[in-house]
Amino acid sequence: RVVFQRVRGRMMRFGIVGPLLLVLLAAACGSSDARTGSLRILAASSLRDVLDEAGESFQRERGIEVVVVTGGSNLVADQLAAGAPADVFFSASALEVDRLIKAGLLRADSRRDVLRNSLVVVAPAGAGASLAKDPLAGIRKVRRLSIAHPEAVPLGRYAKTWLVEAGLWEDLKSRCVYALDARAALAAVASGGTDAGIVYRSDAYRSQAVQVVYEVPVGEGADVVYPAAITTAGNRPEDASAFLEFLVAEQRASLERAGFEVIPQH
């Protein structure tokens, strides 16, 4: 209950609290109901589909159930800090992982950069033709732009970094509609609630309700990297390590089809 108030207070200040937050906190904070026989993963919302698919494959091959709880990386990090049961933490940015390592909640020696993503600008399907003709000029003129909140969510930080570098932030900051996480930012565009949005390439690939009007070039803005680490309090560290190896070795083709790049491990 205390954790809900702390996280909810932050989201209320950002104006982005919603039903998903209640679902996530209810799922994560009920540690007494956690199944100790399951491999539990707390992960960024943009990883939901690929981790669900990988988890099903891992269970078929290894006989180990995988339970995935997703949300904004900041929210699932707060859940872990509050005592939510987990074996793996998988973030959309280094900030949350480094914070949890410093707090002693993740094993520093297990930290690895697993995936890379990129940003795209999307519009509702069928409504982005004019925007696609001259994307940068068109983005500057949109009435409502969906992004995740830059003070809370990795996608929001990445989006703001690019907008600042592109010279668009000052024009657009008052017209940004802040979302709870990456999937919510996409949903705002897909529903027609905003004229455009900045989302991850991987999320745009999975949606037929939006069209990509601009792909942010590699090297512009921040590098979108997904690190993962094994928790210090998890019950299944060996299975956690095996799952991460399975993900990059056995699921590479699936991850790449979903719009991710698998980062080579040295």
CSV table of C-alpha atoms in Angstrom, one decimal:
chain,number,residue,atom,x,y,z
A,1,ARG,CA,0.0,0.0,0.0
A,2,VAL,CA,2.9,2.4,0.8
A,3,VAL,CA,4.6,1.6,-2.5
A,4,PHE,CA,1.4,2.3,-4.4
A,5,GLN,CA,1.1,5.8,-2.9
A,6,ARG,CA,4.7,6.6,-3.6
A,7,VAL,CA,4.6,5.5,-7.3
A,8,ARG,CA,1.1,6.9,-7.8
A,9,GLY,CA,2.1,10.2,-6.3
A,10,ARG,CA,4.9,10.5,-8.9
A,11,MET,CA,2.5,9.5,-11.7
A,12,MET,CA,-0.1,12.0,-10.5
A,13,ARG,CA,2.4,14.8,-10.7
A,14,PHE,CA,3.1,13.7,-14.3
A,15,GLY,CA,-0.6,13.4,-15.0
A,16,ILE,CA,-0.3,9.8,-16.3
A,17,VAL,CA,-1.7,7.5,-13.6
A,18,GLY,CA,-4.1,4.9,-15.1
A,19,PRO,CA,-5.6,1.5,-14.7
A,20,LEU,CA,-2.5,-0.3,-15.9
A,21,LEU,CA,-0.6,1.0,-12.8
A,22,LEU,CA,-3.1,-0.6,-10.5
A,23,VAL,CA,-2.8,-3.9,-12.4
A,24,LEU,CA,1.0,-3.9,-12.3
A,25,LEU,CA,1.2,-3.1,-8.7
A,26,ALA,CA,-1.4,-5.7,-7.7
A,27,ALA,CA,0.5,-8.3,-9.7
A,28,ALA,CA,3.9,-7.5,-8.4
A,29,CYS,CA,3.3,-6.6,-4.8
A,30,GLY,CA,1.5,-9.8,-3.9
A,31,SER,CA,4.7,-11.6,-3.1
A,32,SER,CA,3.0,-14.0,-0.8
A,33,ASP,CA,1.1,-15.4,-3.8
A,34,ALA,CA,4.3,-15.8,-6.0
A,35,ARG,CA,4.9,-19.2,-7.3
A,36,THR,CA,8.4,-20.1,-6.3
A,37,GLY,CA,8.6,-22.7,-9.0
A,38,SER,CA,8.3,-20.1,-11.8
A,39,LEU,CA,11.0,-18.0,-13.3
A,40,ARG,CA,9.8,-14.5,-12.8
A,41,ILE,CA,10.8,-11.6,-15.0
A,42,LEU,CA,10.2,-7.8,-14.5
A,43,ALA,CA,10.6,-6.1,-17.8
A,44,ALA,CA,10.0,-3.0,-19.9
A,45,SER,CA,6.5,-2.9,-21.6
A,46,SER,CA,8.1,-2.8,-25.1
A,47,LEU,CA,9.5,-6.3,-24.4
A,48,ARG,CA,6.1,-7.8,-23.5
A,49,ASP,CA,5.4,-9.8,-26.8
A,50,VAL,CA,9.0,-11.1,-27.4
A,51,LEU,CA,9.4,-12.2,-23.8
A,52,ASP,CA,6.0,-13.9,-23.7
A,53,GLU,CA,7.0,-15.8,-26.9
A,54,ALA,CA,10.5,-16.6,-25.6
A,55,GLY,CA,9.0,-17.7,-22.3
A,56,GLU,CA,6.6,-20.1,-24.0
A,57,SER,CA,9.5,-21.6,-26.0
A,58,PHE,CA,11.7,-21.8,-22.9
A,59,GLN,CA,9.0,-23.6,-21.0
A,60,ARG,CA,8.4,-26.1,-23.8
A,61,GLU,CA,12.2,-26.9,-24.1
A,62,ARG,CA,13.2,-26.7,-20.5
A,63,GLY,CA,10.0,-27.4,-18.6
A,64,ILE,CA,10.3,-24.2,-16.5
A,65,GLU,CA,7.3,-21.8,-16.3
A,66,VAL,CA,8.2,-18.2,-17.1
A,67,VAL,CA,6.1,-15.4,-15.6
A,68,VAL,CA,6.6,-12.0,-17.2
A,69,VAL,CA,5.3,-8.8,-15.6
A,70,THR,CA,5.8,-5.7,-17.8
A,71,GLY,CA,5.4,-1.9,-17.4
A,72,GLY,CA,7.3,1.3,-17.7
A,73,SER,CA,10.9,0.5,-16.7
A,74,ASN,CA,10.7,3.0,-13.9
A,75,LEU,CA,7.6,1.3,-12.5
A,76,VAL,CA,8.9,-2.2,-12.6
A,77,ALA,CA,12.2,-1.0,-11.0
A,78,ASP,CA,10.1,0.5,-8.2
A,79,GLN,CA,8.3,-2.8,-7.8
A,80,LEU,CA,11.5,-4.7,-7.5
A,81,ALA,CA,12.8,-2.1,-4.9
A,82,ALA,CA,9.6,-2.6,-3.0
A,83,GLY,CA,10.1,-6.3,-2.7
A,84,ALA,CA,8.3,-7.7,-5.7
A,85,PRO,CA,9.5,-11.3,-6.4
A,86,ALA,CA,11.7,-11.5,-9.6
A,87,ASP,CA,14.6,-13.5,-11.0
A,88,VAL,CA,15.5,-11.2,-13.9
A,89,PHE,CA,15.1,-7.4,-14.4
A,90,PHE,CA,15.1,-6.3,-18.0
A,91,SER,CA,15.0,-2.6,-18.6
A,92,ALA,CA,14.7,-0.3,-21.7
A,93,SER,CA,17.6,1.8,-20.4
A,94,ALA,CA,20.7,1.6,-18.2
A,95,LEU,CA,19.5,4.1,-15.6
A,96,GLU,CA,17.1,1.7,-13.8
A,97,VAL,CA,19.5,-1.2,-13.9
A,98,ASP,CA,22.4,0.9,-12.5
A,99,ARG,CA,20.1,2.2,-9.8
A,100,LEU,CA,19.1,-1.3,-8.7
A,101,ILE,CA,22.7,-2.5,-8.8
A,102,LYS,CA,23.7,0.3,-6.6
A,103,ALA,CA,20.9,-0.6,-4.2
A,104,GLY,CA,22.2,-4.2,-4.0
A,105,LEU,CA,19.1,-5.6,-5.7
A,106,LEU,CA,20.8,-6.8,-8.9
A,107,ARG,CA,24.0,-8.8,-9.4
A,108,ALA,CA,26.5,-6.5,-11.0
A,109,ASP,CA,28.4,-9.4,-12.5
A,110,SER,CA,25.3,-10.5,-14.4
A,111,ARG,CA,24.6,-7.2,-16.1
A,112,ARG,CA,24.6,-7.4,-19.9
A,113,ASP,CA,23.4,-5.2,-22.7
A,114,VAL,CA,21.1,-7.6,-24.6
A,115,LEU,CA,19.1,-5.7,-27.2
A,116,ARG,CA,19.1,-2.4,-29.2
A,117,ASN,CA,16.1,-0.6,-30.5
A,118,SER,CA,15.4,2.7,-32.3
A,119,LEU,CA,12.8,5.5,-32.4
A,120,VAL,CA,10.3,6.1,-35.1
A,121,VAL,CA,7.6,8.7,-35.6
A,122,VAL,CA,4.2,7.2,-36.2
A,123,ALA,CA,0.8,8.6,-37.3
A,124,PRO,CA,-2.6,6.8,-37.3
A,125,ALA,CA,-2.8,4.4,-40.2
A,126,GLY,CA,-4.0,6.2,-43.3
A,127,ALA,CA,-3.6,9.6,-41.9
A,128,GLY,CA,0.1,10.2,-42.2
A,129,ALA,CA,0.6,10.8,-45.9
A,130,SER,CA,1.1,14.5,-45.6
A,131,LEU,CA,3.4,14.1,-42.6
A,132,ALA,CA,5.5,11.6,-44.4
A,133,LYS,CA,6.3,14.1,-47.2
A,134,ASP,CA,8.3,16.3,-45.0
A,135,PRO,CA,8.5,14.6,-41.6
A,136,LEU,CA,10.6,17.1,-39.6
A,137,ALA,CA,8.5,20.1,-40.8
A,138,GLY,CA,5.3,18.1,-40.3
A,139,ILE,CA,6.2,17.0,-36.8
A,140,ARG,CA,6.8,20.6,-35.8
A,141,LYS,CA,3.2,21.4,-36.7
A,142,VAL,CA,1.3,18.6,-35.1
A,143,ARG,CA,-1.4,19.6,-32.5
A,144,ARG,CA,-0.8,16.6,-30.2
A,145,LEU,CA,2.3,14.5,-30.0
A,146,SER,CA,2.3,11.3,-27.9
A,147,ILE,CA,5.4,10.4,-26.0
A,148,ALA,CA,6.2,8.7,-22.8
A,149,HIS,CA,7.0,11.1,-19.9
A,150,PRO,CA,10.7,12.2,-20.2
A,151,GLU,CA,11.1,12.5,-16.4
A,152,ALA,CA,9.9,9.0,-15.8
A,153,VAL,CA,10.1,6.6,-18.7
A,154,PRO,CA,13.1,5.6,-20.9
A,155,LEU,CA,11.1,6.1,-24.1
A,156,GLY,CA,10.3,9.6,-23.0
A,157,ARG,CA,13.9,10.4,-22.2
A,158,TYR,CA,15.0,9.0,-25.6
A,159,ALA,CA,12.3,11.0,-27.4
A,160,LYS,CA,13.1,14.2,-25.6
A,161,THR,CA,16.9,13.8,-26.3
A,162,TRP,CA,16.2,13.4,-30.0
A,163,LEU,CA,13.6,16.3,-30.1
A,164,VAL,CA,16.2,18.6,-28.4
A,165,GLU,CA,18.9,17.6,-30.8
A,166,ALA,CA,16.6,18.1,-33.8
A,167,GLY,CA,15.6,21.5,-32.6
A,168,LEU,CA,12.0,20.5,-32.1
A,169,TRP,CA,11.6,20.4,-28.4
A,170,GLU,CA,10.8,24.0,-27.7
A,171,ASP,CA,8.1,24.1,-30.3
A,172,LEU,CA,6.5,20.8,-29.2
A,173,LYS,CA,6.9,20.5,-25.5
A,174,SER,CA,3.5,22.2,-24.7
A,175,ARG,CA,1.8,19.9,-27.2
A,176,CYS,CA,3.1,16.6,-25.9
A,177,VAL,CA,0.7,14.1,-24.4
A,178,TYR,CA,2.5,12.1,-21.8
A,179,ALA,CA,1.9,8.3,-21.6
A,180,LEU,CA,2.5,5.9,-18.8
A,181,ASP,CA,4.8,3.6,-20.8
A,182,ALA,CA,5.8,2.8,-24.4
A,183,ARG,CA,2.7,0.8,-25.2
A,184,ALA,CA,0.4,3.5,-23.9
A,185,ALA,CA,2.3,6.0,-26.1
A,186,LEU,CA,1.6,3.8,-29.1
A,187,ALA,CA,-2.0,3.3,-28.2
A,188,ALA,CA,-2.7,7.0,-28.1
A,189,VAL,CA,-1.7,7.3,-31.7
A,190,ALA,CA,-3.4,4.0,-32.8
A,191,SER,CA,-6.7,5.3,-31.3
A,192,GLY,CA,-6.5,8.6,-33.1
A,193,GLY,CA,-6.2,10.5,-29.8
A,194,THR,CA,-3.0,12.2,-31.0
A,195,ASP,CA,-1.8,13.3,-34.5
A,196,ALA,CA,1.5,11.5,-34.1
A,197,GLY,CA,3.8,9.9,-31.6
A,198,ILE,CA,7.4,8.9,-31.0
A,199,VAL,CA,7.6,5.2,-30.2
A,200,TYR,CA,10.0,2.3,-30.4
A,201,ARG,CA,10.5,0.7,-33.9
A,202,SER,CA,9.6,-2.7,-32.3
A,203,ASP,CA,6.2,-1.5,-31.1
A,204,ALA,CA,5.4,0.1,-34.4
A,205,TYR,CA,6.2,-3.1,-36.3
A,206,ARG,CA,3.5,-5.0,-34.4
A,207,SER,CA,0.7,-2.5,-34.9
A,208,GLN,CA,-1.4,-2.2,-38.0
A,209,ALA,CA,-3.2,0.8,-36.6
A,210,VAL,CA,-0.3,3.1,-37.1
A,211,GLN,CA,2.1,3.9,-40.0
A,212,VAL,CA,5.7,4.9,-39.7
A,213,VAL,CA,6.3,8.3,-41.2
A,214,TYR,CA,9.9,8.8,-40.1
A,215,GLU,CA,12.7,6.6,-38.7
A,216,VAL,CA,15.2,8.4,-36.5
A,217,PRO,CA,18.6,7.8,-38.1
A,218,VAL,CA,21.2,5.7,-36.2
A,219,GLY,CA,23.5,8.1,-34.4
A,220,GLU,CA,20.9,10.8,-33.8
A,221,GLY,CA,19.6,11.0,-30.2
A,222,ALA,CA,20.6,8.5,-27.5
A,223,ASP,CA,21.5,4.9,-28.1
A,224,VAL,CA,18.4,2.8,-27.2
A,225,VAL,CA,19.9,-0.2,-25.4
A,226,TYR,CA,18.1,-2.8,-23.2
A,227,PRO,CA,20.2,-4.1,-20.4
A,228,ALA,CA,19.3,-7.1,-18.2
A,229,ALA,CA,20.6,-8.4,-14.9
A,230,ILE,CA,19.8,-11.2,-12.4
A,231,THR,CA,18.3,-10.3,-9.1
A,232,THR,CA,20.2,-10.9,-5.8
A,233,ALA,CA,17.1,-12.2,-4.1
A,234,GLY,CA,15.7,-14.5,-6.8
A,235,ASN,CA,15.1,-18.2,-6.3
A,236,ARG,CA,16.4,-19.4,-9.6
A,237,PRO,CA,19.7,-17.6,-10.6
A,238,GLU,CA,20.9,-20.5,-12.8
A,239,ASP,CA,17.6,-20.7,-14.7
A,240,ALA,CA,17.7,-16.9,-15.0
A,241,SER,CA,21.1,-17.0,-16.6
A,242,ALA,CA,20.0,-19.9,-18.9
A,243,PHE,CA,16.9,-17.9,-20.0
A,244,LEU,CA,19.0,-14.9,-21.0
A,245,GLU,CA,21.4,-17.2,-23.0
A,246,PHE,CA,18.4,-18.9,-24.6
A,247,LEU,CA,16.9,-15.5,-25.5
A,248,VAL,CA,19.9,-14.3,-27.5
A,249,ALA,CA,21.0,-17.7,-28.9
A,250,GLU,CA,17.7,-19.4,-29.7
A,251,GLN,CA,15.3,-16.4,-30.2
A,252,ARG,CA,17.5,-14.2,-32.3
A,253,ALA,CA,15.5,-14.5,-35.5
A,254,SER,CA,12.3,-13.8,-33.7
A,255,LEU,CA,13.7,-10.8,-31.9
A,256,GLU,CA,15.0,-9.3,-35.2
A,257,ARG,CA,11.7,-9.9,-36.9
A,258,ALA,CA,10.1,-7.9,-34.1
A,259,GLY,CA,12.4,-4.9,-34.8
A,260,PHE,CA,15.1,-5.5,-32.2
A,261,GLU,CA,18.9,-5.9,-32.7
A,262,VAL,CA,20.6,-8.5,-30.6
A,263,ILE,CA,23.9,-7.1,-29.2
A,264,PRO,CA,26.8,-9.4,-29.6
A,265,GLN,CA,28.2,-10.7,-26.3
A,266,HIS,CA,31.9,-10.7,-25.7
